[in-house]
PDB file of C-alpha atoms in Angstrom:
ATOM      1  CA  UNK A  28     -22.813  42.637   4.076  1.00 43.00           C
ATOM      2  CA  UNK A  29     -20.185  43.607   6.410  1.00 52.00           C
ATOM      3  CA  UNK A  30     -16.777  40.965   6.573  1.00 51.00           C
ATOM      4  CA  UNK A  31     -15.528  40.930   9.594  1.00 51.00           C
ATOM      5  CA  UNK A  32     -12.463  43.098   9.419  1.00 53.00           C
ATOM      6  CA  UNK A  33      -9.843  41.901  11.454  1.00 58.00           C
ATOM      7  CA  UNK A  34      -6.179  41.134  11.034  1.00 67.00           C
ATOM      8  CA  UNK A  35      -6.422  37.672  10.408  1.00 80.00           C
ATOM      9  CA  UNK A  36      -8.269  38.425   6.919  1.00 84.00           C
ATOM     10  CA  UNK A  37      -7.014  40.580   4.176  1.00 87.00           C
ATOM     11  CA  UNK A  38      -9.567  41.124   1.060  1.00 86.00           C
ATOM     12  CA  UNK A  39      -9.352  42.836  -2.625  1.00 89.00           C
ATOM     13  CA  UNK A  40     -12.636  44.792  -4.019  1.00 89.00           C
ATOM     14  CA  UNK A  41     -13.656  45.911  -7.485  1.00 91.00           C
ATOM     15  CA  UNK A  42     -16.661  48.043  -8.175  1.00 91.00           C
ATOM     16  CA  UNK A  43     -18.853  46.281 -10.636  1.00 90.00           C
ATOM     17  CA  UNK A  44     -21.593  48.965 -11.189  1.00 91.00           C
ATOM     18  CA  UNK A  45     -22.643  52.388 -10.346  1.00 92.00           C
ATOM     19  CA  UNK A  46     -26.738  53.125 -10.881  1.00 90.00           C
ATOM     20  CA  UNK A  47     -27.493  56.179  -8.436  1.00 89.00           C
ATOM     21  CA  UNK A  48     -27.181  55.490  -5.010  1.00 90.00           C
ATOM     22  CA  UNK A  49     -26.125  52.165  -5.264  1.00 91.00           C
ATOM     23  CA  UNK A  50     -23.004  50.595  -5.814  1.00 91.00           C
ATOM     24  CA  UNK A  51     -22.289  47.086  -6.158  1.00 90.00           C
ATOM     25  CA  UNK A  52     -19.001  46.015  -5.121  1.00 89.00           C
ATOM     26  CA  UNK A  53     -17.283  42.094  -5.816  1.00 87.00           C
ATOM     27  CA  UNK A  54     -15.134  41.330  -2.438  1.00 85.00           C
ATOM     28  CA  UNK A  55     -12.327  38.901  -3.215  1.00 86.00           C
ATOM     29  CA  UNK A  56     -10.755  37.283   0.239  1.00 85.00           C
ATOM     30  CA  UNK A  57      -6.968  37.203  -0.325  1.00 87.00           C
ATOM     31  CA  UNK A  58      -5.411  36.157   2.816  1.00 87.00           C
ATOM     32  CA  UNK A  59      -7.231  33.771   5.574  1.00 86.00           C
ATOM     33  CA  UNK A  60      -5.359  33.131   8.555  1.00 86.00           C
ATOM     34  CA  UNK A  61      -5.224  29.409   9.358  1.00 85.00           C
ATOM     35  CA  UNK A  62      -6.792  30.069  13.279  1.00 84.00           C
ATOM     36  CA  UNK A  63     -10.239  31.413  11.152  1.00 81.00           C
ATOM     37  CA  UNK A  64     -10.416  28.607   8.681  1.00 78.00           C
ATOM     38  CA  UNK A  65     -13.042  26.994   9.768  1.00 78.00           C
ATOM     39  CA  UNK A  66     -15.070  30.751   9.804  1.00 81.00           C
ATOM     40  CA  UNK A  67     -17.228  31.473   6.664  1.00 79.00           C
ATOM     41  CA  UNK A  68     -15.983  34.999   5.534  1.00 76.00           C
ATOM     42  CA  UNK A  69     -19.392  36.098   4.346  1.00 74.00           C
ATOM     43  CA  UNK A  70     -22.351  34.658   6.083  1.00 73.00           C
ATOM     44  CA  UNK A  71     -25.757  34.279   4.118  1.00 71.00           C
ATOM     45  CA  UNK A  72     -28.253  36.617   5.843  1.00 69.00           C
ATOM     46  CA  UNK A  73     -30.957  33.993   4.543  1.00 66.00           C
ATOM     47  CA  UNK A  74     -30.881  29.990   4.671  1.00 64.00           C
ATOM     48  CA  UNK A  75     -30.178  28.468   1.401  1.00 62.00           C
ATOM     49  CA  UNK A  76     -32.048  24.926   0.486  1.00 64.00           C
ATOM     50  CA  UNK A  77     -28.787  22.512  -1.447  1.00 64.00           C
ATOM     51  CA  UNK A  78     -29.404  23.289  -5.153  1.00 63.00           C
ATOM     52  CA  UNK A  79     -28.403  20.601  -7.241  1.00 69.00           C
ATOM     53  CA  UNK A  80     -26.976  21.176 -10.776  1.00 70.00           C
ATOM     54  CA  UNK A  81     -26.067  19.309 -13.526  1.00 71.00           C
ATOM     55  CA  UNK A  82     -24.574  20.365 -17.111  1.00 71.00           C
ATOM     56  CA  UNK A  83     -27.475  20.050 -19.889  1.00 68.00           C
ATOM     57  CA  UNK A  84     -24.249  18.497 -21.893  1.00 67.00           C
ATOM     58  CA  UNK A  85     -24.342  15.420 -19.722  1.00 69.00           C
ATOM     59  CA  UNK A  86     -28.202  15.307 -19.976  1.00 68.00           C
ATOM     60  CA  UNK A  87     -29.400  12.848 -22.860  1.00 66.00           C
ATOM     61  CA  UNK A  88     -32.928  13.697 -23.463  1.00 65.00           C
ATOM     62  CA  UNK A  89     -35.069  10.760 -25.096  1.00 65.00           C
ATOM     63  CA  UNK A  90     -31.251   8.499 -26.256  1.00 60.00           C
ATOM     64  CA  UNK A  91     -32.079   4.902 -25.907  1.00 64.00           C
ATOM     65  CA  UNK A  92     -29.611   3.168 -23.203  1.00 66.00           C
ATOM     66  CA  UNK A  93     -26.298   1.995 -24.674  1.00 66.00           C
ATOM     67  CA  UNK A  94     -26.162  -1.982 -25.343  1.00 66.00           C
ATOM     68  CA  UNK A  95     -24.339  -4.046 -23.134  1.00 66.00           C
ATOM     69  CA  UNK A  96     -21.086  -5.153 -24.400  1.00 62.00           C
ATOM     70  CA  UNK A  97     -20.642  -9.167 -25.605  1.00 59.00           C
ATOM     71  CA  UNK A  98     -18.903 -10.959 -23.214  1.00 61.00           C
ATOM     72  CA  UNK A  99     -20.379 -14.644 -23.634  1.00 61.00           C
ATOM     73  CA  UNK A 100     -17.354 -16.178 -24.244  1.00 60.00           C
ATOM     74  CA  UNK A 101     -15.365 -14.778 -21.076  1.00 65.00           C
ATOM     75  CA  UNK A 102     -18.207 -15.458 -19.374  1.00 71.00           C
ATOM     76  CA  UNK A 103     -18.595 -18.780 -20.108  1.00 75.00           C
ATOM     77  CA  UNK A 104     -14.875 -19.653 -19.621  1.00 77.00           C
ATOM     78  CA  UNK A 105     -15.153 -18.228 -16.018  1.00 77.00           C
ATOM     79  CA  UNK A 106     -18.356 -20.947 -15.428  1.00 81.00           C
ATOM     80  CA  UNK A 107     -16.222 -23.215 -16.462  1.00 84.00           C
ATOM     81  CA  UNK A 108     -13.377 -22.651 -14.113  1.00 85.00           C
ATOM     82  CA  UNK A 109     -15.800 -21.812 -11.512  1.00 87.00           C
ATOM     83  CA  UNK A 110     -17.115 -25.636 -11.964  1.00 86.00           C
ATOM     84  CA  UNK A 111     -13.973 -26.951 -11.722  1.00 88.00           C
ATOM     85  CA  UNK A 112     -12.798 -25.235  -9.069  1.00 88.00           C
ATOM     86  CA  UNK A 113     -16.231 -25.919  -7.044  1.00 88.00           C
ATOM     87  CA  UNK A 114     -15.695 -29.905  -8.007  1.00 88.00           C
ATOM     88  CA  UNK A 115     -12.342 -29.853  -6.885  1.00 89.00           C
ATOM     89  CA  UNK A 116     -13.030 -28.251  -3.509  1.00 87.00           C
ATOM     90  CA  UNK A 117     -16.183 -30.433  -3.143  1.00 88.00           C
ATOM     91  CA  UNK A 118     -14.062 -33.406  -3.722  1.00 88.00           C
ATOM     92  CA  UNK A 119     -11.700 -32.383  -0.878  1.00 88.00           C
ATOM     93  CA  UNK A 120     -14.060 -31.571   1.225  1.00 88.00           C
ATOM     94  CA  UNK A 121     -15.336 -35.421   0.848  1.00 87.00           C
ATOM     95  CA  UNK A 122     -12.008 -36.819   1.418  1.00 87.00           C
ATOM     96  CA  UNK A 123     -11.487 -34.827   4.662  1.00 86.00           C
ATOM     97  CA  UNK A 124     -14.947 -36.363   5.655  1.00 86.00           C
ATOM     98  CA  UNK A 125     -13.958 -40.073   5.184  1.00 86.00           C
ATOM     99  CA  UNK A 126     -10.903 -39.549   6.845  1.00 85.00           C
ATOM    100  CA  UNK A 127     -12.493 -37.763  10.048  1.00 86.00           C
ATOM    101  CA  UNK A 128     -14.733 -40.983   9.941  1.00 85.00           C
ATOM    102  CA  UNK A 129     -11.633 -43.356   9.564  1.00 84.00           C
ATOM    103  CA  UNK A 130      -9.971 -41.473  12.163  1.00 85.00           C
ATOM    104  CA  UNK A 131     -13.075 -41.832  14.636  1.00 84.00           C
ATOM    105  CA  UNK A 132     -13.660 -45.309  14.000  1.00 85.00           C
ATOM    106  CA  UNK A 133      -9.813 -46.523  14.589  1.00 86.00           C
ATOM    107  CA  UNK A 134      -9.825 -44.559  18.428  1.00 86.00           C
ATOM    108  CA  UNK A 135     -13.680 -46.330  18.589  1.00 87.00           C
ATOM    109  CA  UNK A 136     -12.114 -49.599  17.901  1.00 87.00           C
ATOM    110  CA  UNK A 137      -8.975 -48.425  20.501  1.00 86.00           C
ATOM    111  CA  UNK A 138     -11.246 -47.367  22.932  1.00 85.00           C
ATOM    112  CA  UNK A 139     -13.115 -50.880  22.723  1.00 85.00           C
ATOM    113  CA  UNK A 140      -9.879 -52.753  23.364  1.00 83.00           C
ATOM    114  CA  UNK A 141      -8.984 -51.295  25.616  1.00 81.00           C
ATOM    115  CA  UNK A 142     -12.184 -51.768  27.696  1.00 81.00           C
ATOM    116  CA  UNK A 143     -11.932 -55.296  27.260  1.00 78.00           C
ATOM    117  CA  UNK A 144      -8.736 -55.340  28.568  1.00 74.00           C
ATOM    118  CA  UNK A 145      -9.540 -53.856  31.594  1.00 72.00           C
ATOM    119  CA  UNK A 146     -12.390 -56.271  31.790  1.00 72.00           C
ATOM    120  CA  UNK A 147     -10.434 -58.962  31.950  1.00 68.00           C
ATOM    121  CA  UNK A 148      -8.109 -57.780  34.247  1.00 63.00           C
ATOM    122  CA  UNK A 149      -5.224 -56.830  32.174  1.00 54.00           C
ATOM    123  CA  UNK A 150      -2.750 -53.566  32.532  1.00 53.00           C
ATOM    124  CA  UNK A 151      -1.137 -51.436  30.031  1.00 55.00           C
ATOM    125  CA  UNK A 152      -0.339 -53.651  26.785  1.00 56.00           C
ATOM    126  CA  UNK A 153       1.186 -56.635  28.497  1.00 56.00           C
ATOM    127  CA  UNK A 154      -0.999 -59.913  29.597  1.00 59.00           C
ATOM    128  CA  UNK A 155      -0.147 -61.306  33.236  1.00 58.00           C
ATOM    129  CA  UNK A 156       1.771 -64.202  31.458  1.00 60.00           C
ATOM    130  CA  UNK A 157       3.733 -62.025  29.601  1.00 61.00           C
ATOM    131  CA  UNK A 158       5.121 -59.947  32.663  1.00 61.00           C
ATOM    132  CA  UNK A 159       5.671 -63.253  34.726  1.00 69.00           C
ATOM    133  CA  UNK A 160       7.535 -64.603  31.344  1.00 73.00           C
ATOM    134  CA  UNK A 161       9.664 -61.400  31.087  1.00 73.00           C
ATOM    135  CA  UNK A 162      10.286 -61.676  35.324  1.00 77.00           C
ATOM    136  CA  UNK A 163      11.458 -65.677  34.687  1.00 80.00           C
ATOM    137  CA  UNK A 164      14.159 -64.335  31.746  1.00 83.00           C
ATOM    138  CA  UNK A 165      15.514 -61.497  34.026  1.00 84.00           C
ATOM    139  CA  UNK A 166      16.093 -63.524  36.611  1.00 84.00           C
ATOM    140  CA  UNK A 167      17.631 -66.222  34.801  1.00 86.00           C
ATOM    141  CA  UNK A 168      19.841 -63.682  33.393  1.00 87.00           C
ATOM    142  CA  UNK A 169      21.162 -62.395  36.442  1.00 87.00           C
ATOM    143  CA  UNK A 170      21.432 -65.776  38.031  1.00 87.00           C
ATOM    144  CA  UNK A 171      24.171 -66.356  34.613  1.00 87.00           C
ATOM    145  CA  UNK A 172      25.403 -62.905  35.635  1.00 86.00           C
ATOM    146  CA  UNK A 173      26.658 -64.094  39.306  1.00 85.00           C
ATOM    147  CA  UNK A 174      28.229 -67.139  37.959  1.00 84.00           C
ATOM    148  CA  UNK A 175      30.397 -65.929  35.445  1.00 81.00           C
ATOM    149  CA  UNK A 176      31.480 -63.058  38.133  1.00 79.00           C
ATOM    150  CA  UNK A 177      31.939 -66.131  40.536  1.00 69.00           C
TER     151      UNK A 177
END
């Protein structure tokens, strides 16, 4: 293995064994600059598959699986709010039902009227006899007007 030996990089070796000829050496990195962070220091020269480990403490050879815990009665105090709650909201949704009906039958009834009114002629709320009525009483009052000026 050879680390690439630059400034950036600054490493600490021991010498773990000495058999003949060969030497083998632990290489501790000690400095990284942060420009070659994302640089392995030493490469694998072969590809490595992902080896998966796991402690043989946390291993339980033939246990059976732990029992669930008892928790009827929260349980069934949570279906029973659950019930109430979906009556409630089912009862509301009802009411908002009949009164989208009520709703669309008064403007259906509106709507009627006021087709029959213009059937017959009439405009706005007020009947022909009504307007000629209200004329007659303005009149009259500004006939009373004139005289009690004159």
């Amino acid at each position: 293995m050879r680390p690439s030996c630059s400034s950036n990089r600054q490493y600490a070796a021991a010498v773990v064994n000495v058999a003949g000829p060969r030497v083998r050496v632990i290489l501790k990195e000690t400095f990284q600059h942060p420009s070659q962070s994302s640089k392995v220091s030493f490469p694998s020269s072969r590809q490595e598959s992902l080896r998966s480990y796991v402690k043989s403490s946390l291993l339980q050879y033939g246990a059976a699986p732990a029992p669930e815990p008892a928790y009827e009665e929260e349980d069934e105090e949570v279906d029973e709010r659950e019930a109430r709650l979906r009556k409630t909201a089912e009862a509301e949704i009802e009411e908002d039902e009949e009164a989208e009906e009520d709703f669309a039958d008064e403007e259906e009834e509106e709507a009627e009227e006021e087709e029959e009114e213009a059937e017959e002629g009439f405009v706005g709320e007020e009947t022909p006899e009504e307007v000629s009525i209200e004329e007659e009483e303005e009149a009259e009052l500004e006939e009373e007007e004139e005289e009690e000026e004159a």
